[in-house]
Amino acid sequence: MLAASLSPSLSTETVEITRELDRGTPGEQAISSPERKTPEQQEQARRKSQYYEEAFATREPTTSARQVISNESMVLADVRTNVIISDEYTFITDLSYALSTRYQRSENSIIVTVVHSACLLYAGNFDPAYTLTISTIPSLLQPVTNKRNAILLSKAMDEGLGVPPDRGLIRFIPIAEENLATGGKTVSGATEELEKENASKSLSLIRTLSRAATRRASMKSPPRGQLPIHDKNHQDKLYYSAGAKVVGDGYKGANKNGIGIGITRQEGGPRIS
């Protein structure tokens, strides 16, 4: 009986453990903000935002070919709305900046197309509405990223077009790396090419370091087989033979076969006699 009396109240209660997301990461600027940041301020804002976006994400080393190509891959945004936009240039440039901030890349990697004052029926009526399609490589369209960007981009469109989020549709379309090309190369092809180039550079560096180490080792090794060095102003005769006896300032004798053998050193170098 007690459980039955409590169940209606429990079923109507909602416990909120998180607050509503109403802003981006620190350093971001609203899409409709009247003040435009300088390129230096934009870059600083992107660096600040990157920490909060990727602090707990598993990332490859920044020097990897895949990360380099991913950071330069294009992001395409297509906007269709029945709203008449009086200043297309401002709306497009502000949206491009917002996308570059969200996806952590320069505006050179952002493409924005806008079709406005279109005949658009949304939810059975022709009230102001829009559709926004984001197309890019799959690594930039992860579920958690899409969840956050859906909220922030809908608020940006509300500020830019004056259309509330419930009258907008946002689609995230992943494009496989082998199906997205720019500059005459697919993303996967550019990645493979850069990986080969990096591997070639690494191999060349290893060979150079190996040769340098071998050269240093040979310079440190003691000299072998050096002949005695004498004063150039004197001519010394040195005689070497098996069982030689000392005579004067040299050696002389005979080998096992009884043949005299000697080496005479003069100023011009050793000479066999």
Short mmCIF file of C-alpha atoms in Angstrom, two decimals:
data_model
loop_
_atom_site.label_atom_id
_atom_site.label_comp_id
_atom_site.label_asym_id
_atom_site.label_seq_id
_atom_site.Cartn_x
_atom_site.Cartn_y
_atom_site.Cartn_z
CA MET A 1 0.00 0.00 0.00
CA LEU A 2 2.85 2.34 0.86
CA ALA A 3 4.66 1.54 -2.38
CA ALA A 4 1.49 2.20 -4.36
CA SER A 5 1.07 5.62 -2.77
CA LEU A 6 4.66 6.62 -3.51
CA SER A 7 4.86 5.43 -7.10
CA PRO A 8 2.80 8.27 -8.69
CA SER A 9 4.95 10.96 -7.10
CA LEU A 10 8.16 9.19 -8.03
CA SER A 11 7.04 8.72 -11.62
CA THR A 12 6.44 12.45 -12.08
CA GLU A 13 9.69 13.61 -10.50
CA THR A 14 12.79 14.18 -12.60
CA VAL A 15 16.22 14.48 -11.09
CA GLU A 16 18.58 16.70 -13.06
CA ILE A 17 22.24 15.93 -12.45
CA THR A 18 23.60 18.29 -15.11
CA ARG A 19 22.71 21.81 -16.04
CA GLU A 20 21.62 22.83 -19.51
CA LEU A 21 24.47 23.44 -21.94
CA ASP A 22 24.18 27.03 -23.10
CA ARG A 23 27.71 28.01 -24.16
CA GLY A 24 30.84 26.68 -25.74
CA THR A 25 34.23 26.12 -24.25
CA PRO A 26 36.23 29.07 -22.82
CA GLY A 27 37.55 31.40 -25.48
CA GLU A 28 34.70 30.94 -27.94
CA GLN A 29 32.75 33.83 -29.41
CA ALA A 30 29.04 33.98 -30.21
CA ILE A 31 28.23 33.76 -33.91
CA SER A 32 26.29 37.03 -33.85
CA SER A 33 28.81 38.93 -31.74
CA PRO A 34 29.35 42.43 -33.15
CA GLU A 35 33.06 42.33 -32.36
CA ARG A 36 35.27 40.27 -34.66
CA LYS A 37 38.44 38.85 -33.20
CA THR A 38 41.82 39.30 -34.82
CA PRO A 39 43.52 36.21 -36.30
CA GLU A 40 45.83 36.08 -33.26
CA GLN A 41 42.86 36.16 -30.87
CA GLN A 42 41.08 33.47 -32.89
CA GLU A 43 44.13 31.21 -32.77
CA GLN A 44 44.45 31.77 -29.02
CA ALA A 45 40.77 30.95 -28.55
CA ARG A 46 41.18 27.72 -30.53
CA ARG A 47 44.14 26.69 -28.38
CA LYS A 48 42.16 27.37 -25.19
CA SER A 49 39.15 25.48 -26.49
CA GLN A 50 41.22 22.50 -27.62
CA TYR A 51 42.12 21.56 -24.05
CA TYR A 52 38.48 21.30 -22.98
CA GLU A 53 37.54 19.43 -26.16
CA GLU A 54 40.31 16.82 -26.20
CA ALA A 55 41.83 16.67 -22.71
CA PHE A 56 40.48 13.18 -22.10
CA ALA A 57 40.42 11.94 -25.68
CA THR A 58 42.82 9.30 -27.00
CA ARG A 59 44.92 11.03 -29.60
CA GLU A 60 47.75 9.91 -31.83
CA PRO A 61 51.06 11.79 -31.65
CA THR A 62 50.85 15.17 -33.32
CA THR A 63 53.69 14.17 -35.60
CA SER A 64 51.80 11.20 -37.06
CA ALA A 65 50.77 11.46 -40.69
CA ARG A 66 47.15 10.61 -39.91
CA GLN A 67 46.88 13.41 -37.35
CA VAL A 68 48.45 15.95 -39.72
CA ILE A 69 46.07 15.07 -42.57
CA SER A 70 43.09 14.95 -40.20
CA ASN A 71 43.84 18.46 -38.97
CA GLU A 72 43.82 19.71 -42.58
CA SER A 73 40.75 17.79 -43.82
CA MET A 74 37.80 19.81 -45.08
CA VAL A 75 34.51 20.38 -43.23
CA LEU A 76 31.50 21.13 -45.44
CA ALA A 77 28.44 22.92 -44.04
CA ASP A 78 25.32 23.26 -46.19
CA VAL A 79 22.54 25.57 -44.94
CA ARG A 80 19.05 25.72 -46.44
CA THR A 81 16.44 28.06 -44.97
CA ASN A 82 13.23 29.86 -45.89
CA VAL A 83 14.50 32.96 -44.06
CA ILE A 84 15.61 35.87 -46.24
CA ILE A 85 19.19 36.73 -45.21
CA SER A 86 19.94 40.38 -45.89
CA ASP A 87 23.70 40.17 -45.21
CA GLU A 88 24.92 36.86 -46.63
CA TYR A 89 28.61 37.72 -46.26
CA THR A 90 28.42 38.35 -42.51
CA PHE A 91 26.33 35.25 -41.86
CA ILE A 92 28.65 32.96 -43.86
CA THR A 93 31.88 34.33 -42.38
CA ASP A 94 30.52 34.13 -38.82
CA LEU A 95 29.32 30.56 -39.37
CA SER A 96 32.70 29.65 -40.88
CA TYR A 97 34.47 30.99 -37.80
CA ALA A 98 32.08 29.10 -35.49
CA LEU A 99 32.74 25.84 -37.37
CA SER A 100 36.50 26.36 -37.31
CA THR A 101 36.29 26.80 -33.55
CA ARG A 102 34.09 23.75 -33.07
CA TYR A 103 36.26 21.47 -35.22
CA GLN A 104 39.64 22.94 -34.24
CA ARG A 105 41.00 23.88 -37.65
CA SER A 106 41.72 27.01 -39.67
CA GLU A 107 39.01 28.63 -41.76
CA ASN A 108 40.95 27.51 -44.84
CA SER A 109 39.53 24.03 -44.13
CA ILE A 110 35.89 25.17 -43.85
CA ILE A 111 33.37 25.26 -46.72
CA VAL A 112 29.96 26.92 -46.22
CA THR A 113 27.12 26.97 -48.74
CA VAL A 114 23.87 28.83 -48.06
CA VAL A 115 20.53 28.65 -49.86
CA HIS A 116 18.10 31.16 -48.33
CA SER A 117 14.54 32.32 -49.06
CA ALA A 118 13.85 28.74 -50.17
CA CYS A 119 10.44 27.11 -50.29
CA LEU A 120 10.70 25.00 -47.15
CA LEU A 121 7.87 23.15 -45.43
CA TYR A 122 8.87 22.17 -41.90
CA ALA A 123 6.53 20.21 -39.60
CA GLY A 124 3.51 21.02 -41.73
CA ASN A 125 3.95 24.81 -41.93
CA PHE A 126 6.09 27.45 -43.63
CA ASP A 127 7.29 29.25 -40.50
CA PRO A 128 11.01 30.15 -40.39
CA ALA A 129 13.08 26.98 -40.37
CA TYR A 130 16.39 25.61 -41.62
CA THR A 131 18.39 22.46 -42.30
CA LEU A 132 22.13 22.28 -41.61
CA THR A 133 24.24 19.42 -42.97
CA ILE A 134 27.81 18.87 -41.71
CA SER A 135 29.94 16.54 -43.86
CA THR A 136 33.51 15.53 -43.03
CA ILE A 137 35.69 12.53 -42.15
CA PRO A 138 34.31 10.06 -39.55
CA SER A 139 36.91 10.86 -36.88
CA LEU A 140 35.40 14.36 -36.50
CA LEU A 141 31.83 13.11 -36.17
CA GLN A 142 31.99 10.93 -33.08
CA PRO A 143 28.78 10.49 -31.01
CA VAL A 144 29.96 12.61 -28.07
CA THR A 145 31.23 15.34 -30.39
CA ASN A 146 27.97 15.39 -32.33
CA LYS A 147 25.95 15.62 -29.13
CA ARG A 148 27.80 18.72 -28.01
CA ASN A 149 27.96 20.34 -31.45
CA ALA A 150 24.24 19.80 -32.03
CA ILE A 151 23.48 22.01 -29.03
CA LEU A 152 26.05 24.68 -29.79
CA LEU A 153 25.39 24.87 -33.54
CA SER A 154 21.63 25.11 -33.02
CA LYS A 155 22.20 28.05 -30.66
CA ALA A 156 24.53 29.61 -33.23
CA MET A 157 21.86 29.29 -35.92
CA ASP A 158 19.31 30.81 -33.53
CA GLU A 159 21.59 33.80 -33.04
CA GLY A 160 22.46 34.09 -36.73
CA LEU A 161 19.03 33.49 -38.29
CA GLY A 162 16.64 34.11 -35.42
CA VAL A 163 15.24 30.58 -35.81
CA PRO A 164 14.75 28.58 -32.58
CA PRO A 165 16.37 25.13 -32.26
CA ASP A 166 13.02 23.31 -32.50
CA ARG A 167 12.64 24.65 -36.05
CA GLY A 168 16.00 23.39 -37.25
CA LEU A 169 17.36 20.06 -38.45
CA ILE A 170 21.08 19.27 -38.16
CA ARG A 171 22.58 16.26 -39.93
CA PHE A 172 26.09 14.90 -39.40
CA ILE A 173 27.19 12.95 -42.48
CA PRO A 174 30.51 11.06 -42.18
CA ILE A 175 32.46 10.61 -45.42
CA ALA A 176 34.98 7.77 -45.62
CA GLU A 177 38.56 8.93 -46.07
CA GLU A 178 38.81 7.15 -49.42
CA ASN A 179 35.68 9.00 -50.61
CA LEU A 180 36.77 12.55 -49.73
CA ALA A 181 39.35 14.26 -51.93
CA THR A 182 40.88 17.72 -52.21
CA GLY A 183 43.87 18.91 -54.17
CA GLY A 184 43.63 15.84 -56.39
CA LYS A 185 44.23 13.43 -53.48
CA THR A 186 41.89 11.49 -51.24
CA VAL A 187 42.39 11.79 -47.51
CA SER A 188 43.54 8.18 -47.28
CA GLY A 189 45.90 8.65 -50.24
CA ALA A 190 47.43 11.78 -48.74
CA THR A 191 47.89 9.94 -45.44
CA GLU A 192 49.69 7.02 -47.09
CA GLU A 193 51.90 9.37 -49.09
CA LEU A 194 52.90 11.34 -45.99
CA GLU A 195 53.56 8.12 -44.03
CA LYS A 196 55.95 6.91 -46.75
CA GLU A 197 57.70 10.29 -46.80
CA ASN A 198 58.12 10.24 -43.01
CA ALA A 199 59.41 6.65 -43.11
CA SER A 200 61.97 7.59 -45.76
CA LYS A 201 63.15 10.55 -43.70
CA SER A 202 63.43 8.40 -40.57
CA LEU A 203 65.47 5.75 -42.41
CA SER A 204 67.79 8.40 -43.84
CA LEU A 205 68.27 9.90 -40.36
CA ILE A 206 69.06 6.48 -38.87
CA ARG A 207 71.67 5.83 -41.55
CA THR A 208 73.26 9.23 -41.00
CA LEU A 209 73.47 8.70 -37.24
CA SER A 210 74.91 5.20 -37.75
CA ARG A 211 77.64 6.50 -40.06
CA ALA A 212 78.47 9.29 -37.61
CA ALA A 213 78.72 6.82 -34.71
CA THR A 214 80.99 4.52 -36.75
CA ARG A 215 83.22 7.45 -37.70
CA ARG A 216 83.56 8.56 -34.08
CA ALA A 217 84.40 5.01 -32.98
CA SER A 218 87.13 4.67 -35.62
CA MET A 219 88.69 7.99 -34.59
CA LYS A 220 88.88 6.86 -30.95
CA SER A 221 90.48 3.45 -31.71
CA PRO A 222 94.34 3.24 -31.16
CA PRO A 223 96.58 3.28 -34.30
CA ARG A 224 97.98 -0.04 -35.46
CA GLY A 225 101.15 -1.03 -37.38
CA GLN A 226 103.02 2.26 -37.13
CA LEU A 227 106.72 2.26 -38.06
CA PRO A 228 109.28 3.94 -35.77
CA ILE A 229 109.69 7.65 -36.42
CA HIS A 230 113.18 9.18 -36.47
CA ASP A 231 114.64 12.61 -36.91
CA LYS A 232 114.71 13.64 -40.56
CA ASN A 233 118.23 15.13 -40.14
CA HIS A 234 119.75 11.69 -39.46
CA GLN A 235 119.94 8.55 -41.51
CA ASP A 236 119.48 5.50 -39.41
CA LYS A 237 119.98 1.98 -40.59
CA LEU A 238 117.95 -0.62 -38.86
CA TYR A 239 118.58 -4.26 -39.56
CA TYR A 240 116.06 -6.83 -38.52
CA SER A 241 116.52 -10.56 -38.81
CA ALA A 242 115.82 -13.73 -36.93
CA GLY A 243 118.30 -14.04 -34.08
CA ALA A 244 120.04 -10.74 -34.95
CA LYS A 245 122.91 -9.34 -32.90
CA VAL A 246 123.37 -5.71 -32.03
CA VAL A 247 126.13 -4.06 -34.05
CA GLY A 248 126.60 -0.31 -33.75
CA ASP A 249 123.33 1.57 -34.02
CA GLY A 250 121.34 -1.20 -35.75
CA TYR A 251 120.62 -4.90 -35.98
CA LYS A 252 121.99 -7.47 -38.38
CA GLY A 253 122.03 -11.19 -38.74
CA ALA A 254 120.67 -14.02 -40.84
CA ASN A 255 117.36 -15.77 -40.99
CA LYS A 256 116.83 -19.51 -40.67
CA ASN A 257 117.96 -20.07 -44.27
CA GLY A 258 121.19 -18.19 -43.69
CA ILE A 259 120.17 -15.24 -45.84
CA GLY A 260 120.84 -11.79 -44.46
CA ILE A 261 117.76 -9.63 -44.18
CA GLY A 262 117.65 -6.00 -43.18
CA ILE A 263 115.53 -2.88 -43.38
CA THR A 264 117.25 0.41 -43.96
CA ARG A 265 115.34 3.52 -42.99
CA GLN A 266 116.36 6.71 -44.68
CA GLU A 267 114.82 10.09 -45.12
CA GLY A 268 112.73 8.88 -48.03
CA GLY A 269 111.15 6.05 -46.00
CA PRO A 270 111.91 2.35 -45.35
CA ARG A 271 113.79 0.34 -47.97
CA ILE A 272 114.36 -3.40 -47.98
CA SER A 273 118.03 -4.34 -48.54
#
